Amino acid sequence: MDVQIVRLEERLKSIEAMLAAIAEEQKAAAEGRRRGYEAQERAEREMIGINFRLGAVEKSVEAIRPTTVELERVRDRVVFAGSLGRVLWSFGKALISAAAGAAAAYYTLTGKPPP
């Protein structure tokens, strides 16, 4: 009978150790869940902040849109003015070349410098 009592006490101690281990595992699981919830809440707060900042960026882009349109218009004018300038420069060079050629022809034909 003493042997059975000792065995029963050993089993109870074993069961008690298992229950203590289960309780410890549950505490660890609860702590893990708590950390997971905290991380989720931090991520949610960060996303809210990012959404707020994105909204501010969108507003500022909308605010500068007229400036961008005006800049594009000015750029187009500058490109056109550059093209017009090149055409006028070419015309001017041709006009000066023609005048120089006419002066040279006049000098060749008459032997006198042009008037």
Short mmCIF file of C-alpha atoms in Angstrom, two decimals:
data_model
loop_
_atom_site.label_atom_id
_atom_site.label_comp_id
_atom_site.label_asym_id
_atom_site.label_seq_id
_atom_site.Cartn_x
_atom_site.Cartn_y
_atom_site.Cartn_z
CA MET A 1 0.00 0.00 0.00
CA ASP A 2 2.87 2.39 0.76
CA VAL A 3 4.24 1.72 -2.73
CA GLN A 4 0.91 2.66 -4.27
CA ILE A 5 0.79 5.87 -2.26
CA VAL A 6 4.31 6.75 -3.36
CA ARG A 7 3.43 6.04 -7.01
CA LEU A 8 0.27 8.08 -6.66
CA GLU A 9 2.25 10.96 -5.16
CA GLU A 10 4.78 10.72 -8.02
CA ARG A 11 1.95 10.83 -10.57
CA LEU A 12 0.39 13.80 -8.80
CA LYS A 13 3.76 15.59 -8.82
CA SER A 14 4.12 14.75 -12.52
CA ILE A 15 0.60 16.06 -13.20
CA GLU A 16 1.35 19.16 -11.12
CA ALA A 17 4.56 19.78 -13.13
CA MET A 18 2.65 19.35 -16.38
CA LEU A 19 -0.04 21.78 -15.19
CA ALA A 20 2.67 24.29 -14.21
CA ALA A 21 4.27 23.89 -17.67
CA ILE A 22 0.89 24.38 -19.36
CA ALA A 23 0.23 27.48 -17.24
CA GLU A 24 3.68 28.86 -18.19
CA GLU A 25 3.01 28.15 -21.88
CA GLN A 26 -0.34 29.95 -21.63
CA LYS A 27 1.39 32.96 -20.05
CA ALA A 28 3.95 32.96 -22.87
CA ALA A 29 1.18 32.66 -25.47
CA ALA A 30 -0.74 35.52 -23.87
CA GLU A 31 2.42 37.64 -23.90
CA GLY A 32 2.99 36.78 -27.57
CA ARG A 33 -0.58 37.74 -28.44
CA ARG A 34 -0.18 41.00 -26.51
CA ARG A 35 3.00 41.84 -28.45
CA GLY A 36 1.23 40.95 -31.71
CA TYR A 37 -1.68 43.26 -30.89
CA GLU A 38 0.70 46.07 -29.95
CA ALA A 39 2.61 45.64 -33.22
CA GLN A 40 -0.66 45.67 -35.14
CA GLU A 41 -1.74 48.88 -33.37
CA ARG A 42 1.63 50.52 -34.12
CA ALA A 43 1.33 49.55 -37.78
CA GLU A 44 -2.20 50.95 -37.88
CA ARG A 45 -1.05 54.26 -36.36
CA GLU A 46 1.82 54.44 -38.86
CA MET A 47 -0.57 53.79 -41.74
CA ILE A 48 -2.87 56.56 -40.51
CA GLY A 49 0.12 58.91 -40.36
CA ILE A 50 1.23 57.89 -43.86
CA ASN A 51 -2.30 58.44 -45.20
CA PHE A 52 -2.34 61.90 -43.61
CA ARG A 53 1.04 62.78 -45.13
CA LEU A 54 -0.04 61.42 -48.53
CA GLY A 55 -3.14 63.60 -48.40
CA ALA A 56 -0.95 66.62 -47.63
CA VAL A 57 1.31 65.79 -50.59
CA GLU A 58 -1.70 65.42 -52.89
CA LYS A 59 -3.00 68.82 -51.75
CA SER A 60 0.37 70.47 -52.37
CA VAL A 61 0.62 68.88 -55.83
CA GLU A 62 -2.84 70.20 -56.65
CA ALA A 63 -1.79 73.62 -55.36
CA ILE A 64 1.23 73.78 -57.68
CA ARG A 65 -0.60 72.38 -60.72
CA PRO A 66 -1.31 75.90 -62.16
CA THR A 67 2.39 76.71 -61.80
CA THR A 68 3.31 73.54 -63.65
CA VAL A 69 0.88 74.32 -66.45
CA GLU A 70 2.33 77.83 -66.74
CA LEU A 71 5.85 76.39 -66.72
CA GLU A 72 4.93 74.05 -69.58
CA ARG A 73 3.45 76.97 -71.51
CA VAL A 74 6.60 79.05 -70.98
CA ARG A 75 8.78 76.10 -71.99
CA ASP A 76 6.83 75.75 -75.23
CA ARG A 77 7.26 79.46 -75.90
CA VAL A 78 10.99 79.22 -75.27
CA VAL A 79 11.30 76.27 -77.63
CA PHE A 80 9.39 78.21 -80.30
CA ALA A 81 11.51 81.33 -79.70
CA GLY A 82 14.66 79.23 -80.03
CA SER A 83 13.47 77.79 -83.31
CA LEU A 84 12.44 81.25 -84.55
CA GLY A 85 15.81 82.62 -83.47
CA ARG A 86 17.65 79.93 -85.44
CA VAL A 87 15.55 80.69 -88.54
CA LEU A 88 16.15 84.45 -88.21
CA TRP A 89 19.86 83.88 -87.61
CA SER A 90 20.07 81.75 -90.75
CA PHE A 91 18.16 84.42 -92.70
CA GLY A 92 20.50 87.12 -91.37
CA LYS A 93 23.58 85.10 -92.35
CA ALA A 94 22.16 84.57 -95.82
CA LEU A 95 21.34 88.30 -96.13
CA ILE A 96 24.86 89.32 -95.07
CA SER A 97 26.37 86.74 -97.44
CA ALA A 98 24.20 88.05 -100.27
CA ALA A 99 25.21 91.65 -99.49
CA ALA A 100 28.89 90.67 -99.39
CA GLY A 101 28.49 88.79 -102.68
CA ALA A 102 26.75 91.79 -104.28
CA ALA A 103 29.48 94.13 -103.06
CA ALA A 104 32.15 91.79 -104.40
CA ALA A 105 30.36 91.55 -107.76
CA TYR A 106 29.98 95.33 -107.94
CA TYR A 107 33.67 95.77 -107.14
CA THR A 108 34.62 93.16 -109.74
CA LEU A 109 32.45 94.73 -112.46
CA THR A 110 33.22 98.38 -111.80
CA GLY A 111 36.60 98.29 -110.17
CA LYS A 112 35.35 100.74 -107.53
CA PRO A 113 34.13 100.01 -104.04
CA PRO A 114 30.36 99.96 -103.63
CA PRO A 115 28.68 103.21 -102.63
#
